mmCIF file with all atom_site columns, C-alpha atoms in Angstrom:
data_model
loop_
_atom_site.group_PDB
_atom_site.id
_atom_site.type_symbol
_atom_site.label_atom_id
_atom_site.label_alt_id
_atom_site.label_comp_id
_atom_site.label_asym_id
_atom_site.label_entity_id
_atom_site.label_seq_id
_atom_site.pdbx_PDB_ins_code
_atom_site.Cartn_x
_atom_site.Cartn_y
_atom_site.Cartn_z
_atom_site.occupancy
_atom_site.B_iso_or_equiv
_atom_site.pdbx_formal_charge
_atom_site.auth_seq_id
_atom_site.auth_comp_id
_atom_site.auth_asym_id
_atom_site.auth_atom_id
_atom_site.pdbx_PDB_model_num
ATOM 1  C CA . UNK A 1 1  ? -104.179 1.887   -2.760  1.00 51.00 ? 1  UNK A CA 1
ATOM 2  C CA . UNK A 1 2  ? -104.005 -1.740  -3.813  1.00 55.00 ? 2  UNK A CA 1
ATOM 3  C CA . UNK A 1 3  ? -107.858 -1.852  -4.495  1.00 62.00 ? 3  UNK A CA 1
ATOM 4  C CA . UNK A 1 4  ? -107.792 1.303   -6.527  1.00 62.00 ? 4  UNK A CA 1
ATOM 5  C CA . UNK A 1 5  ? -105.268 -0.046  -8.797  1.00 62.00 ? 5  UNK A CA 1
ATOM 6  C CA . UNK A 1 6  ? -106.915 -3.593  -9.257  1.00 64.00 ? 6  UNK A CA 1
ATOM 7  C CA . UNK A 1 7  ? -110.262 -1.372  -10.305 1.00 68.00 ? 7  UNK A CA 1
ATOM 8  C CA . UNK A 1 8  ? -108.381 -0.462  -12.669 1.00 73.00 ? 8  UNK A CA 1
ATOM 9  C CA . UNK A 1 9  ? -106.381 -3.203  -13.999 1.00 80.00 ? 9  UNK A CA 1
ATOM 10 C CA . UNK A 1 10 ? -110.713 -4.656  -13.550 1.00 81.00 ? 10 UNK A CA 1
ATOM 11 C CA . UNK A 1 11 ? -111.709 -2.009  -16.027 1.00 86.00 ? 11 UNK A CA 1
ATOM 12 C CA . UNK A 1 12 ? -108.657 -2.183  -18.524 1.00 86.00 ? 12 UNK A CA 1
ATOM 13 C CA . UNK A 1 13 ? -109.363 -6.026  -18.919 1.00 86.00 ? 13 UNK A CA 1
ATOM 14 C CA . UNK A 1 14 ? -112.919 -5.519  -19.742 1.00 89.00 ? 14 UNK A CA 1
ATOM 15 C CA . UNK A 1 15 ? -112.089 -2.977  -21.945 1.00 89.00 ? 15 UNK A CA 1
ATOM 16 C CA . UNK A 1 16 ? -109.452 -5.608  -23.669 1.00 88.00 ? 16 UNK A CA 1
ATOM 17 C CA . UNK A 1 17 ? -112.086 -8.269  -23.700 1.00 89.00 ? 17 UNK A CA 1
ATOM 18 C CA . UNK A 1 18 ? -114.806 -5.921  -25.304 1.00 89.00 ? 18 UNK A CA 1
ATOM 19 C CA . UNK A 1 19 ? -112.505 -4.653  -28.322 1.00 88.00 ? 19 UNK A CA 1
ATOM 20 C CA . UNK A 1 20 ? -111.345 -8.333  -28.416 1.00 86.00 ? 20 UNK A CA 1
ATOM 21 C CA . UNK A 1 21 ? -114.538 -9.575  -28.972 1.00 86.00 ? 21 UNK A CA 1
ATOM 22 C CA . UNK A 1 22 ? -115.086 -6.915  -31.917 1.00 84.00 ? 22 UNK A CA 1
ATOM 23 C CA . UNK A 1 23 ? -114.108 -8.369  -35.840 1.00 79.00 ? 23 UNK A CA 1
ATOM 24 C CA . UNK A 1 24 ? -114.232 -4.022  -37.088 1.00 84.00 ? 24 UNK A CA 1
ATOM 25 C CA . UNK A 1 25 ? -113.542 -1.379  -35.158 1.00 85.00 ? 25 UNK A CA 1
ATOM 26 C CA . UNK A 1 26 ? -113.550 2.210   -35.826 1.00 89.00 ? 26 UNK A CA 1
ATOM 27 C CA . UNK A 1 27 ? -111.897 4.791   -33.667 1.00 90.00 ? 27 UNK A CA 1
ATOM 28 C CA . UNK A 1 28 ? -114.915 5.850   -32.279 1.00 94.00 ? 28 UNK A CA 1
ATOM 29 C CA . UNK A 1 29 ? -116.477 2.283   -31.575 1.00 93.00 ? 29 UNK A CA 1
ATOM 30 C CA . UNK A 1 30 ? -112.861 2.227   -29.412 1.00 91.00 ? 30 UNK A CA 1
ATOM 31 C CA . UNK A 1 31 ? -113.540 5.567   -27.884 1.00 93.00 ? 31 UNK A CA 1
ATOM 32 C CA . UNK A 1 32 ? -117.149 4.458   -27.157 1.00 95.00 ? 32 UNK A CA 1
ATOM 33 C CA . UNK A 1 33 ? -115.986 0.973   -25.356 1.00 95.00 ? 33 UNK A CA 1
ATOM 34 C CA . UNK A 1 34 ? -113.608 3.260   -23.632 1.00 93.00 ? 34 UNK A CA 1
ATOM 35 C CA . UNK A 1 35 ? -116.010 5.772   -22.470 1.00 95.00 ? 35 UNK A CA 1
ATOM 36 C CA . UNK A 1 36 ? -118.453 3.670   -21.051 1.00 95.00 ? 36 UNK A CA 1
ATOM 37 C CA . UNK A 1 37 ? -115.797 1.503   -19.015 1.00 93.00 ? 37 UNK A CA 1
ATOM 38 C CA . UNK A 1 38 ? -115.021 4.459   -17.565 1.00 92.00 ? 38 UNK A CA 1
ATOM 39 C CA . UNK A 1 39 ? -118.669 5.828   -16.647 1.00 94.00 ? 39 UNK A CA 1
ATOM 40 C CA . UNK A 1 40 ? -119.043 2.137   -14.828 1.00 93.00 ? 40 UNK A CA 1
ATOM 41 C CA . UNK A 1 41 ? -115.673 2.698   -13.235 1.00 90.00 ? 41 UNK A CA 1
ATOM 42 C CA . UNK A 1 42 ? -116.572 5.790   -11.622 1.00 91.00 ? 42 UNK A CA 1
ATOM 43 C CA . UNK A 1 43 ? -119.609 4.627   -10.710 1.00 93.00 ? 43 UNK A CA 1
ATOM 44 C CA . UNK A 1 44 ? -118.090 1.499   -8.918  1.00 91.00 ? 44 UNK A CA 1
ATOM 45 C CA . UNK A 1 45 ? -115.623 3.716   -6.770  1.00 90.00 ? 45 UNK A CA 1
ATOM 46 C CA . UNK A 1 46 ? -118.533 5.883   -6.146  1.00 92.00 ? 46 UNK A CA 1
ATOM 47 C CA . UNK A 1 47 ? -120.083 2.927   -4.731  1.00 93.00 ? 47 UNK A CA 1
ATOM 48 C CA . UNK A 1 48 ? -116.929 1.269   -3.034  1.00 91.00 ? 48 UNK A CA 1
ATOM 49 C CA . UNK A 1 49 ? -116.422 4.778   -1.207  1.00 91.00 ? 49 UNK A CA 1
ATOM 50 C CA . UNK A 1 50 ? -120.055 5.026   -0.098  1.00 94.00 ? 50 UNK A CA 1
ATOM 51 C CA . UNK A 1 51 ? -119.456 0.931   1.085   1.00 94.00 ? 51 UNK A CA 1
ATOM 52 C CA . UNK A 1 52 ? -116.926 1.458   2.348   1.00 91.00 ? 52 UNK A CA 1
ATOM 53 C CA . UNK A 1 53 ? -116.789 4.852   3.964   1.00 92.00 ? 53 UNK A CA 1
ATOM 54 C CA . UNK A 1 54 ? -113.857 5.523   1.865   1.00 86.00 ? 54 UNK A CA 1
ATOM 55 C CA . UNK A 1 55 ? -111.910 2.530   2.632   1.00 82.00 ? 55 UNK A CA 1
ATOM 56 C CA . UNK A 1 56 ? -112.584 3.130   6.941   1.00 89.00 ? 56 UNK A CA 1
ATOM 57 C CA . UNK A 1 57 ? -114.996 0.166   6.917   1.00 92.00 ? 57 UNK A CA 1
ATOM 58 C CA . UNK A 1 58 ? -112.517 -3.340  6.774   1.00 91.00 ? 58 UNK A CA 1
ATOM 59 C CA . UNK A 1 59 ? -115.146 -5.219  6.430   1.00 94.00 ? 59 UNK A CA 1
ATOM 60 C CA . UNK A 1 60 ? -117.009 -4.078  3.219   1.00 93.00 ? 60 UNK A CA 1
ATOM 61 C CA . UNK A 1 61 ? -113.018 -3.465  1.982   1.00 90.00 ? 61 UNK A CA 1
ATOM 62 C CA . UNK A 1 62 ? -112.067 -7.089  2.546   1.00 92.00 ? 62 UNK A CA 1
ATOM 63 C CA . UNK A 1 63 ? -115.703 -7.961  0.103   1.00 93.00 ? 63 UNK A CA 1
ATOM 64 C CA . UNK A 1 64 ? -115.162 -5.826  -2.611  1.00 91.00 ? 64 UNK A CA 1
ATOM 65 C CA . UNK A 1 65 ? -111.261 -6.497  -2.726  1.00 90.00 ? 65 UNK A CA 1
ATOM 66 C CA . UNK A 1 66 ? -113.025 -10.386 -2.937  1.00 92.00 ? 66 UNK A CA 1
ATOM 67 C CA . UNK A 1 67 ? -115.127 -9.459  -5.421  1.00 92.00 ? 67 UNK A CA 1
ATOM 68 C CA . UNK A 1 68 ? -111.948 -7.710  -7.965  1.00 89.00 ? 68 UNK A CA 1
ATOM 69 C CA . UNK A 1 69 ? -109.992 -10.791 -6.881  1.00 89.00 ? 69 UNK A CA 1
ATOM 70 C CA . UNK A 1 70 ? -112.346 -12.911 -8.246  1.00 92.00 ? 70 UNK A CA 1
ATOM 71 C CA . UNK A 1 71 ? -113.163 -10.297 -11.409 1.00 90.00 ? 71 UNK A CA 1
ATOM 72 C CA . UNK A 1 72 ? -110.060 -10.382 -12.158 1.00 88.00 ? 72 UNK A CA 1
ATOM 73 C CA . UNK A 1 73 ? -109.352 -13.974 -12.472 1.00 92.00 ? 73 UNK A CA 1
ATOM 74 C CA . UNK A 1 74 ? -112.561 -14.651 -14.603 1.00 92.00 ? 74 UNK A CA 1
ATOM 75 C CA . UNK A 1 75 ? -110.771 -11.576 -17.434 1.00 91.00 ? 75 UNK A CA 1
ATOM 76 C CA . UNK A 1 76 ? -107.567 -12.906 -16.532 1.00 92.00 ? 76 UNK A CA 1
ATOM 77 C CA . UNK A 1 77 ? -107.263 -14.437 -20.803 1.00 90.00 ? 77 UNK A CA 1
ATOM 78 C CA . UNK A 1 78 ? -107.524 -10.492 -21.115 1.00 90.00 ? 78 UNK A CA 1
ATOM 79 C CA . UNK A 1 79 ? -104.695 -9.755  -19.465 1.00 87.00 ? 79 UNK A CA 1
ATOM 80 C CA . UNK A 1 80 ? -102.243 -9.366  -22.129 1.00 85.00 ? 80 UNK A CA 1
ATOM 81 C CA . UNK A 1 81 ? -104.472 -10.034 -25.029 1.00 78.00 ? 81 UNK A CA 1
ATOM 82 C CA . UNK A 1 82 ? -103.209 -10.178 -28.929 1.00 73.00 ? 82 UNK A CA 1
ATOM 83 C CA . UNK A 1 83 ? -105.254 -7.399  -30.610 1.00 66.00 ? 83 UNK A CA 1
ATOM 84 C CA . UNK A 1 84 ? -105.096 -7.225  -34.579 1.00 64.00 ? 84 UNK A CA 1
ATOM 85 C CA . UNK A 1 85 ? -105.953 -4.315  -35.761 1.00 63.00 ? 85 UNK A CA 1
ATOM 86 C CA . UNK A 1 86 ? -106.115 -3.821  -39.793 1.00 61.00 ? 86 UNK A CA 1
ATOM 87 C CA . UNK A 1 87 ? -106.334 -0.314  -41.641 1.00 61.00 ? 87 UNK A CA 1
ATOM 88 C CA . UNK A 1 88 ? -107.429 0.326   -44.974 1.00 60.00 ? 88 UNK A CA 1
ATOM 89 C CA . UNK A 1 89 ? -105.470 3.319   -46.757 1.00 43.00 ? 89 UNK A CA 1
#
């Protein structure tokens, strides 16, 4: 349970970091950084079940929890980031 829920605190940072990044931003350029953080998401569990034999396999669970660990820390400025976000009426 603990690696599934530092995927996603993984994914949520990136996502934070790529609308951070951004000076304009539409809804859908927000839907679109969304989407595709989620389509490489899934595809990383995919790959951390196939590893990992669906988390039976220590070994390849103690790498890729090594791996978020250290994913983590590099986003970590992303954790609770400051997003502005202006509107024009």
């Amino acid at each position: 349970m603990k690696n599934i829920i530092l995927k996603l605190r993984n994914f949520t940072r990136k996502i934070k970091q790529e609308i951070s990044k951004r000076i304009k931003l539409s809804d859908q350029d927000i839907n679109k950084i969304i989407t595709e953080n989620k389509i490489a998401e899934n595809s990383y569990q995919k790959q951390y079940d196939k590893d990992t034999f669906h988390s039976y396999i220590y070994g390849e669970q103690i790498k890729y929890q090594k791996e978020i660990d250290s994913m983590l820390s590099v986003l970590n400025i992303y954790k609770n980031p400051k997003v502005k976000i202006s509107e024009k009426n």
